[in-house]
Short mmCIF file of C-alpha atoms in Angstrom, two decimals:
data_model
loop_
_atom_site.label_atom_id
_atom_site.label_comp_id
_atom_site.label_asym_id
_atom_site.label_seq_id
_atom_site.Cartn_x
_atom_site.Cartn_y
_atom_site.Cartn_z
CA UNK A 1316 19.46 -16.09 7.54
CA UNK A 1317 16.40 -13.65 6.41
CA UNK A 1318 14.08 -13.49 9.23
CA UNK A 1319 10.46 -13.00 8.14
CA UNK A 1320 7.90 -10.52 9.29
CA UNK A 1321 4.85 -11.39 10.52
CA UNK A 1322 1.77 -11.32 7.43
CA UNK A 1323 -1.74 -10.50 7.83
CA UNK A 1324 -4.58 -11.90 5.80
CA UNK A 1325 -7.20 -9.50 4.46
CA UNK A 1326 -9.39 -9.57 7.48
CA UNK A 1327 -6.68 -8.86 9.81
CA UNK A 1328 -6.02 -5.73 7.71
CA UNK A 1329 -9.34 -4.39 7.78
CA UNK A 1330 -9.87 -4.97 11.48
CA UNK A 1331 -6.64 -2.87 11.59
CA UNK A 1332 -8.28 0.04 10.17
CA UNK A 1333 -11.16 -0.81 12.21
CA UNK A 1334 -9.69 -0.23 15.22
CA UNK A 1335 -7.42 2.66 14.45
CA UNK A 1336 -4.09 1.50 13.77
CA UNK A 1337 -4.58 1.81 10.36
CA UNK A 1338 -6.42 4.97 9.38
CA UNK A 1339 -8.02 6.54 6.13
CA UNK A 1340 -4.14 8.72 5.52
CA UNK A 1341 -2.14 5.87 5.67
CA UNK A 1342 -0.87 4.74 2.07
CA UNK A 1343 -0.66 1.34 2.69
CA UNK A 1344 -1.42 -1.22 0.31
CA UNK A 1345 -1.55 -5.80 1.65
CA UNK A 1346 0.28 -7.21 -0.68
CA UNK A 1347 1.05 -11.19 -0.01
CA UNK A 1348 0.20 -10.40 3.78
CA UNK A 1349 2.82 -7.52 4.18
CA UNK A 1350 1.49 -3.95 4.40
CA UNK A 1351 3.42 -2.02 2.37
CA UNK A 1352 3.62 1.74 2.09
CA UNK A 1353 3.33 3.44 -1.11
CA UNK A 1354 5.73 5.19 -2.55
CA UNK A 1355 5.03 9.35 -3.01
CA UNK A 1356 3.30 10.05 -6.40
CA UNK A 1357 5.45 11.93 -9.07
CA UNK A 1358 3.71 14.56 -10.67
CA UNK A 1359 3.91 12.55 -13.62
CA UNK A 1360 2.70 9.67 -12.36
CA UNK A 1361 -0.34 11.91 -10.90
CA UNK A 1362 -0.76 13.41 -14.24
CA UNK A 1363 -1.03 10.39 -16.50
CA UNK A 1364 -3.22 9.11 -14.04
CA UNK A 1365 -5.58 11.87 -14.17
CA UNK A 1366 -5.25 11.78 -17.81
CA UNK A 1367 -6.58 8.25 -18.19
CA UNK A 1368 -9.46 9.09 -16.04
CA UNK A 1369 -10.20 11.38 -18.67
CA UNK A 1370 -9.94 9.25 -21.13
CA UNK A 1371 -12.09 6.37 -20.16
CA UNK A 1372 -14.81 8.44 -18.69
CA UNK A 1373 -15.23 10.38 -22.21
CA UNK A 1374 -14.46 6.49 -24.28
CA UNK A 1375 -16.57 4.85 -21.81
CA UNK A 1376 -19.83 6.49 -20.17
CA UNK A 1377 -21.70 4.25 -17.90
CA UNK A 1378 -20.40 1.01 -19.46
CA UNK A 1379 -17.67 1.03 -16.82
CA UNK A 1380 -17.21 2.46 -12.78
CA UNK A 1381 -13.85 4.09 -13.41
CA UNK A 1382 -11.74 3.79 -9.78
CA UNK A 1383 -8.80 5.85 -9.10
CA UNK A 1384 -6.18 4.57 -6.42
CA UNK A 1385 -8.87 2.47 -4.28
CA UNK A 1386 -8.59 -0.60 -3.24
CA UNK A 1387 -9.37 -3.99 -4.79
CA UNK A 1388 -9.67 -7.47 -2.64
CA UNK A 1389 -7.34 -10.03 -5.28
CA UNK A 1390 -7.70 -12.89 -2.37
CA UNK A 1391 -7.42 -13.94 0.93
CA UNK A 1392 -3.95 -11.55 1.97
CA UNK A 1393 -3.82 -9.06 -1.16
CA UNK A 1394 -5.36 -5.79 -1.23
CA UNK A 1395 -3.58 -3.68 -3.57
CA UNK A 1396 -4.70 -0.23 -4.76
CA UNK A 1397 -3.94 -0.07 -8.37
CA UNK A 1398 -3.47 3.36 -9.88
CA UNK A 1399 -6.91 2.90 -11.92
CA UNK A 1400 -9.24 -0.07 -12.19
CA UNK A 1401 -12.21 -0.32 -14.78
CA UNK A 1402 -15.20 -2.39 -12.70
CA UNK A 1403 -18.55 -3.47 -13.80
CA UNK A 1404 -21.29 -1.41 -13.27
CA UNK A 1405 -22.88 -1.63 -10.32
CA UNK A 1406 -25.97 0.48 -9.00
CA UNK A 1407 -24.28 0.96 -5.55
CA UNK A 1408 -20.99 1.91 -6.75
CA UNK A 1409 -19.67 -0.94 -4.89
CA UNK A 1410 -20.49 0.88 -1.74
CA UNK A 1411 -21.30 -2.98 -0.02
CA UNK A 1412 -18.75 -4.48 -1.51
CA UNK A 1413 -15.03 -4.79 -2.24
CA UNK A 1414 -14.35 -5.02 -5.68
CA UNK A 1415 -13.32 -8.39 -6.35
CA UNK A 1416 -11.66 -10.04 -9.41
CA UNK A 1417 -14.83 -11.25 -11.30
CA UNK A 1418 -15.55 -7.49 -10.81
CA UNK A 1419 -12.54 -6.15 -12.49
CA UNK A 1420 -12.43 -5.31 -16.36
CA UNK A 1421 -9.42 -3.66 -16.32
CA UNK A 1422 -6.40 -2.51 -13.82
CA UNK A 1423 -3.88 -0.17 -15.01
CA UNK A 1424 -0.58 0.50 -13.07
CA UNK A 1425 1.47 3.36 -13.62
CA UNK A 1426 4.57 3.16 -12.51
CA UNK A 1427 8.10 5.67 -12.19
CA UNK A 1428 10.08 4.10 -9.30
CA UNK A 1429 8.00 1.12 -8.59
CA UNK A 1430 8.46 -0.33 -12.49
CA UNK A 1431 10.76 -3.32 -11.14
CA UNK A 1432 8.41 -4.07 -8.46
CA UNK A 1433 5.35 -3.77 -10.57
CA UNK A 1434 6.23 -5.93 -12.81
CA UNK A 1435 7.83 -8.70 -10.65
CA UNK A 1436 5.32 -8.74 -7.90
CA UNK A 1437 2.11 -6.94 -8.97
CA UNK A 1438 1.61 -8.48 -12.66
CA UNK A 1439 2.24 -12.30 -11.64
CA UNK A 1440 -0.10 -11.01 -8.61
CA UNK A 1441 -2.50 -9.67 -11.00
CA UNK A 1442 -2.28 -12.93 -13.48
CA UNK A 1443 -2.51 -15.85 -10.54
CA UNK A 1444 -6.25 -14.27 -9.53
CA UNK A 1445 -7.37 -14.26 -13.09
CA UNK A 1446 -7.56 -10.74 -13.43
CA UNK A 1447 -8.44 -10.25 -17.29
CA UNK A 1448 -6.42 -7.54 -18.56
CA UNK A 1449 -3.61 -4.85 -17.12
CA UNK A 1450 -1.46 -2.12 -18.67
CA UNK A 1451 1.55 -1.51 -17.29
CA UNK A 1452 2.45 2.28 -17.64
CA UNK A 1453 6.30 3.01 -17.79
CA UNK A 1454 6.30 6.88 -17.40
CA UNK A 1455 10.16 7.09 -17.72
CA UNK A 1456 10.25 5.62 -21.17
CA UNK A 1457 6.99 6.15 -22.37
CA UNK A 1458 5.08 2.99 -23.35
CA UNK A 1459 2.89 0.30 -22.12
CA UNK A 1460 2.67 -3.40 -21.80
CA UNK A 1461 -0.08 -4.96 -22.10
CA UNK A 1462 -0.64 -8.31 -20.37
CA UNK A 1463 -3.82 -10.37 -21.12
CA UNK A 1464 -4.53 -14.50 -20.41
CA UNK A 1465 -4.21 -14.97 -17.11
CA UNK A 1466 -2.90 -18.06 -15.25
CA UNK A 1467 -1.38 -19.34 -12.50
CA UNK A 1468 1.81 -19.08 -13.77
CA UNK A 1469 1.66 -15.43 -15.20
CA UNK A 1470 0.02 -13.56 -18.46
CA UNK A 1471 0.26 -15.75 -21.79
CA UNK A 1472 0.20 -12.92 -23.89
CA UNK A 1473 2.51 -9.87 -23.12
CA UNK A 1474 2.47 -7.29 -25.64
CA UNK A 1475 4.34 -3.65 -25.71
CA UNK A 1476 2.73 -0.11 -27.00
CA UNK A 1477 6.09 -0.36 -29.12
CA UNK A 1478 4.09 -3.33 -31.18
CA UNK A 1479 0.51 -1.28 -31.36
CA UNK A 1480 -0.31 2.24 -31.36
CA UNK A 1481 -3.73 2.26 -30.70
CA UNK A 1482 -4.60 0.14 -27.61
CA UNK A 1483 -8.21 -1.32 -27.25
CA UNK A 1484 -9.72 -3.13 -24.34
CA UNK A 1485 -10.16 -6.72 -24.36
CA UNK A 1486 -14.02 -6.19 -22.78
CA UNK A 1487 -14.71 -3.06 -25.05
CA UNK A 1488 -13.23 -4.18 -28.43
CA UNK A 1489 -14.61 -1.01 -30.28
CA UNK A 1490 -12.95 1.45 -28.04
CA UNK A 1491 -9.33 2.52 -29.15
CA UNK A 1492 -7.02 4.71 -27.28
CA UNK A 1493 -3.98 5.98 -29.37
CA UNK A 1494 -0.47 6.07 -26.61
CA UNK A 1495 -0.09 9.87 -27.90
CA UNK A 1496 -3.33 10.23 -25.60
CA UNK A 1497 -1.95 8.84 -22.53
CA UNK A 1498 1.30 10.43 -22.85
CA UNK B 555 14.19 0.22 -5.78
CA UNK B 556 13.21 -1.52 -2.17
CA UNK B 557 9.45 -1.23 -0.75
CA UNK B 558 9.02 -0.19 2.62
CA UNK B 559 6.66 -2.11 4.98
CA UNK B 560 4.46 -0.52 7.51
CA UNK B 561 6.12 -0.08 10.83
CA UNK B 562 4.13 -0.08 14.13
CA UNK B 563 4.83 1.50 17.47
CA UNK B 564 4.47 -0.37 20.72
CA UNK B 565 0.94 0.87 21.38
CA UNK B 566 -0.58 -0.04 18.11
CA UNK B 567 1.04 -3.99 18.42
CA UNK B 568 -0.60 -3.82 21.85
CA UNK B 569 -3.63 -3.09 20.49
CA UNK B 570 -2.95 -5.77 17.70
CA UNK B 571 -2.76 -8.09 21.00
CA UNK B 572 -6.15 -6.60 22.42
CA UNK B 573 -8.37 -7.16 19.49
CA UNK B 574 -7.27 -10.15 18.46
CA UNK B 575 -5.16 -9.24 15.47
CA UNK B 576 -2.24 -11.08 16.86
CA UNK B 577 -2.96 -14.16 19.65
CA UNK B 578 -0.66 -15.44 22.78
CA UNK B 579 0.31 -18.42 20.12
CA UNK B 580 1.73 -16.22 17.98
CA UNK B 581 5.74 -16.08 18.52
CA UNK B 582 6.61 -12.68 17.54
CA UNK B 583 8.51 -9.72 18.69
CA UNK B 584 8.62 -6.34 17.93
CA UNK B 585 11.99 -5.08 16.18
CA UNK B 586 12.02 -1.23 14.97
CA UNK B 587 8.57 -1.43 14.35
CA UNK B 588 8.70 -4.74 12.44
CA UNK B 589 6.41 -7.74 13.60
CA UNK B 590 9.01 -10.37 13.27
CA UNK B 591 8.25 -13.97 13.31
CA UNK B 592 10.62 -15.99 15.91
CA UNK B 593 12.21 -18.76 14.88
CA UNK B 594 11.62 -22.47 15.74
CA UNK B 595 13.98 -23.10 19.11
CA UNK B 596 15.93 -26.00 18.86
CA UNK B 597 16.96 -28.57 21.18
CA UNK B 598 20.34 -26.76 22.09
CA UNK B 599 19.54 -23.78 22.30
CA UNK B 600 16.07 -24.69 24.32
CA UNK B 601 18.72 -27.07 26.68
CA UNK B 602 20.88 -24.09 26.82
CA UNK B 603 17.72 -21.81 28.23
CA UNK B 604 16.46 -24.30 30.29
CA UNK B 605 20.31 -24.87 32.03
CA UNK B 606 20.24 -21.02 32.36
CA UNK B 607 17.09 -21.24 34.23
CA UNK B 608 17.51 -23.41 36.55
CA UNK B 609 21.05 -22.08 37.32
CA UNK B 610 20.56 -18.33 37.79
CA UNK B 611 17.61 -18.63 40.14
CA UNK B 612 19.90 -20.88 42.10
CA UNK B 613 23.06 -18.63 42.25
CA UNK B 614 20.58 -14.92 42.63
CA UNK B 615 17.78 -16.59 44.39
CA UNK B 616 15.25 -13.15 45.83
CA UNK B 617 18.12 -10.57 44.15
CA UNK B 618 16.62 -11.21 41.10
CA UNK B 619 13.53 -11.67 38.71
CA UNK B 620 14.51 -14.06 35.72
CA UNK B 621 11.98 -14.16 33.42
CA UNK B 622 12.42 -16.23 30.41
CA UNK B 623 11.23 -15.52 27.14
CA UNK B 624 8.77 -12.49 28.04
CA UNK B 625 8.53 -9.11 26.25
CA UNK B 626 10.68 -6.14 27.35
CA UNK B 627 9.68 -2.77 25.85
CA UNK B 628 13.15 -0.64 25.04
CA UNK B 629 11.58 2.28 23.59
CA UNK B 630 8.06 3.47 21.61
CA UNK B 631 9.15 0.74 18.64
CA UNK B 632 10.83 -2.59 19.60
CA UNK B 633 9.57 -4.48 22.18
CA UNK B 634 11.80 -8.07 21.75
CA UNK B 635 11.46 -10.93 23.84
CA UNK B 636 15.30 -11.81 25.05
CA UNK B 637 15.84 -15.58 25.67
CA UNK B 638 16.50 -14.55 29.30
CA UNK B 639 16.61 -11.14 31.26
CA UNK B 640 17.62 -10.79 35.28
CA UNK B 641 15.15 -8.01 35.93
CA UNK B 642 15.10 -5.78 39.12
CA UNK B 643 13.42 -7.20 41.77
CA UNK B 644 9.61 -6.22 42.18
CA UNK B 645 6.78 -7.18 44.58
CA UNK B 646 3.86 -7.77 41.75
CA UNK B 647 6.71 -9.58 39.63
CA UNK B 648 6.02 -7.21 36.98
CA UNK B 649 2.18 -7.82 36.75
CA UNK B 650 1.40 -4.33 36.12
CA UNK B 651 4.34 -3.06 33.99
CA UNK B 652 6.17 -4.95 30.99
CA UNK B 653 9.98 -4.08 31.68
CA UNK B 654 11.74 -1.15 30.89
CA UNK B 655 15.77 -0.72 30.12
CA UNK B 656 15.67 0.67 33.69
CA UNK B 657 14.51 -2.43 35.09
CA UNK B 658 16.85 -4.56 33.32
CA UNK B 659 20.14 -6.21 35.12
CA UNK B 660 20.75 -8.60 32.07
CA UNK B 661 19.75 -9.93 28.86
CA UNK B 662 21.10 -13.04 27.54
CA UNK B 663 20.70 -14.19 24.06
CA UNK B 664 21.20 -17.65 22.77
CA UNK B 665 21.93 -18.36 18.91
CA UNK B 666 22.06 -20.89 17.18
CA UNK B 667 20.46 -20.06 13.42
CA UNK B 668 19.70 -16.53 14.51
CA UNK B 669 23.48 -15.16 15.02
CA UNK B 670 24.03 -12.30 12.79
CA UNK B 671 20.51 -10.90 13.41
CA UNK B 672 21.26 -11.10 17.15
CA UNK B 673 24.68 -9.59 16.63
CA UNK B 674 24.21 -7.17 14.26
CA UNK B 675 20.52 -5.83 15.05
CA UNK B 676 19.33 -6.72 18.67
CA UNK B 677 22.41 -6.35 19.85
CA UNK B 678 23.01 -2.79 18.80
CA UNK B 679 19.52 -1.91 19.75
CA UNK B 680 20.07 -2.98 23.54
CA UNK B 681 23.27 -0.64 23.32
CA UNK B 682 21.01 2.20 22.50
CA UNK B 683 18.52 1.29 24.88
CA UNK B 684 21.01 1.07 27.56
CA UNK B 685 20.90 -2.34 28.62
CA UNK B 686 23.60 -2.52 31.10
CA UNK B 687 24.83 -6.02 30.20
CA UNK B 688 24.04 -8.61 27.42
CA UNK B 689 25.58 -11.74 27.15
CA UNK B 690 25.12 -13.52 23.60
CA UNK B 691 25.58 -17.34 23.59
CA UNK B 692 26.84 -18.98 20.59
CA UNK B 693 25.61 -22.39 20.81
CA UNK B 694 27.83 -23.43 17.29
CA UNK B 695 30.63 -22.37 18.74
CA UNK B 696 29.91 -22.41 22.46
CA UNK B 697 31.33 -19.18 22.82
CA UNK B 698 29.55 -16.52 25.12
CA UNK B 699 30.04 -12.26 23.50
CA UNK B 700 29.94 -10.37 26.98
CA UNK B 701 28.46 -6.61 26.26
CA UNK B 702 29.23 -3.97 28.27
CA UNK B 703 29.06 -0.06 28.84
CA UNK B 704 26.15 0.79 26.18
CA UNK B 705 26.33 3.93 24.40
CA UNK B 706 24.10 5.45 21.50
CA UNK B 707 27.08 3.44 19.00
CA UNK B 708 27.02 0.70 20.45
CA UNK B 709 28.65 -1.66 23.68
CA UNK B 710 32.10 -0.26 24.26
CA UNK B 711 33.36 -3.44 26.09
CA UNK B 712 32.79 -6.19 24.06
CA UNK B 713 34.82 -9.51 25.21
CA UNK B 714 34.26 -12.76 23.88
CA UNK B 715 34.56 -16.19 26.38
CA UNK B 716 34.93 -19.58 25.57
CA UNK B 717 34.23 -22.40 27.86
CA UNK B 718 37.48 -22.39 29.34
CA UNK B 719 36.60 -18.85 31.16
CA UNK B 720 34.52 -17.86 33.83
CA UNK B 721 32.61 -14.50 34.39
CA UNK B 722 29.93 -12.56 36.81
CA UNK B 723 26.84 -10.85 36.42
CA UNK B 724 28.04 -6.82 36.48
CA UNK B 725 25.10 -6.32 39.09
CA UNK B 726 26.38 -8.84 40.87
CA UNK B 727 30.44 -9.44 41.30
CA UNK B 728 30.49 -11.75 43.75
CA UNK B 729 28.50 -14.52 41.83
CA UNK B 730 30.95 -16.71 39.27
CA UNK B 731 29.03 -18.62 36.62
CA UNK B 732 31.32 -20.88 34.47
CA UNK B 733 30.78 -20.65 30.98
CA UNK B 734 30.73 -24.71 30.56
CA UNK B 735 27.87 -24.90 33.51
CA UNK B 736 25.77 -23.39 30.13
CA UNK B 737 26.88 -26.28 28.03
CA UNK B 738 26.61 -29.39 29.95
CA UNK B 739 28.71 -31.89 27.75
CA UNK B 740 31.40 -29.84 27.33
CA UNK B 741 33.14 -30.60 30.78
CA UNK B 742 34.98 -33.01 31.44
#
């Protein structure tokens, strides 16, 4: 028999950091009530990421809050930190509040080692609290997935970089970012 | 590729404990730095425990502190909580101290569901602890594992009794428990 470990809900967590078993270096992400550590960042990984910040900033001014490996609150025992996540504006920079998914335009996940568990446990994860849109970043093989349509039961539409070449957002139809950017 | 969950030290589930993080309801030990959730105790195995007991108290009487699923803290990462341990005696019955391998005369283990994990992780993790003695109880099989002379590898006497045998506490020679008193309908 599998034993289980013990989950935490998303208040549990934060009291946690609260109280100083958790602290501001740990790389620890609740996902499902387990707190899992990160995995090291490649310097590919790092680079694409910094790349895309880039990118949206110059594509996308003040029309988004670009935010780069920080945490987002999915539900009541998920806090993930996705790579980068496009939020709505908000005049406080979302200094009072955890970004939330009604929040959330956009999360992209790039991923090196983690591609298996990305895309087994983070995507459905992603889809079952409605967020809208996420890219999937393989950096091994070089191209994207795009999911979009959320629902309980996963993304209805699944779509590869392989299909399109230039990728646009679902909230900002008139912006278009060619893969030769990202890569 | 597989993810790694956060491990905790001793301290930081204490603390866990303190602000309210985890309660007195909650039935979990600490493994290597792994909250793990007990599982449900059945009827045999809970009969099993509650034979033990009554029996050891009775055999030992002051020689003796049996405590019955409480916390023992083997080292900075895994503090378990053995079915029951025969723990050095001690005036403020260990009021002001959770137990340390160097208080510990015995651990028992009963398994019904939980076997291999006993075997093959607690087990080895008294060993390196140096638990003296650890007797696991198979209540499928009603067998009892006898473990002693821990090393950093592992028990280096290992002998396994059915109900047929008989066998004494290392601390204490001169008491003979049978392994059928454990079982109850298994004499005849």
């Amino acid at each position: 028999m599998q034993l289980l470990t013990r989950k935490f809900t998303v208040d549990q967590y934060h009291k946690m950091a609260d109280v100083g078993i958790l602290t501001e270096d740990d790389r620890v992400e609740l996902i499902k009530g387990e707190i899992i550590e990160m995995s090291p960042i490649g310097l590919k990984h790092a680079a694409t990421v910094k790349r895309l910040n880039r990118i949206f900033q110059q594509k996308l001014g003040n029309k988004a809050i670009i935010s780069v490996q920080d945490p987002i609150q999915l539900n009541d025992n998920s806090e993930p930190q996705p790579d980068v996540t496009l939020l709505k504006p908000r005049a406080d920079f979302y200094e009072s509040k955890v970004p939330t998914p009604e929040d959330i335009l956009l999360i992209v996940e790039v991923a090196d080692t983690t591609f298996n568990y990305d895309r087994d446990i983070k995507i459905p994860l992603y889809a079952e609290n409605g967020i809208l849109e996420v890219w999937l970043i393989d950096t091994n093989h070089q191209f994207i997935t795009i999911y979009r349509q959320p629902n309980k039961e996963g993304y209805q539409i699944i779509q590869t970089s392989k299909e399109i070449q230039n990728l646009s957002l679902l909230t900002f139809p008139d912006v278009t970012i060619s893969t030769s950017e990202i890569f | 590729m597989q993810l790694l969950t956060r491990k905790f030290t001793v301290d930081q589930y204490h603390k866990m404990a303190d602000v309210g993080i985890l309660t007195e309801d909650d039935r979990v030990e600490l493994i290597k730095g792994e909250i793990i959730e007990m599982s449900p105790i059945g009827l045999r195995h809970a009969a099993i425990v509650n034979r033990l007991t009554n029996l050891l108290p009775k055999k030992l009487g002051d020689r003796v502190i049996v405590s019955i699923q409480n916390p023992v803290q083997l080292n900075n990462n895994s503090e378990p909580q053995p079915d029951v341990t025969l723990l050095k005696p001690r005036a403020d019955f260990y009021e002001t101290k959770v137990p340390t391998p160097e208080d510990i005369l015995l651990i028992v283990e009963v398994a019904d569901t939980t076997l291999n994990y006993d075997r093959d992780v607690k087990i080895p993790l008294y060993a390196e602890n140096g638990i003296l003695e650890v007797w696991l109880i198979d209540t499928n099989h009603q067998s009892l594992t006898l473990y002693r002379q821990p090393t950093k590898a592992g028990y280096q006497s290992i002998q396994n009794l059915d109900i047929t045998h008989k066998l004494s506490p290392l601390a204490f020679p001169d008491v003979t428990i049978n392994v059928n008193e454990m079982f109850g309908s298994a004499i005849s």
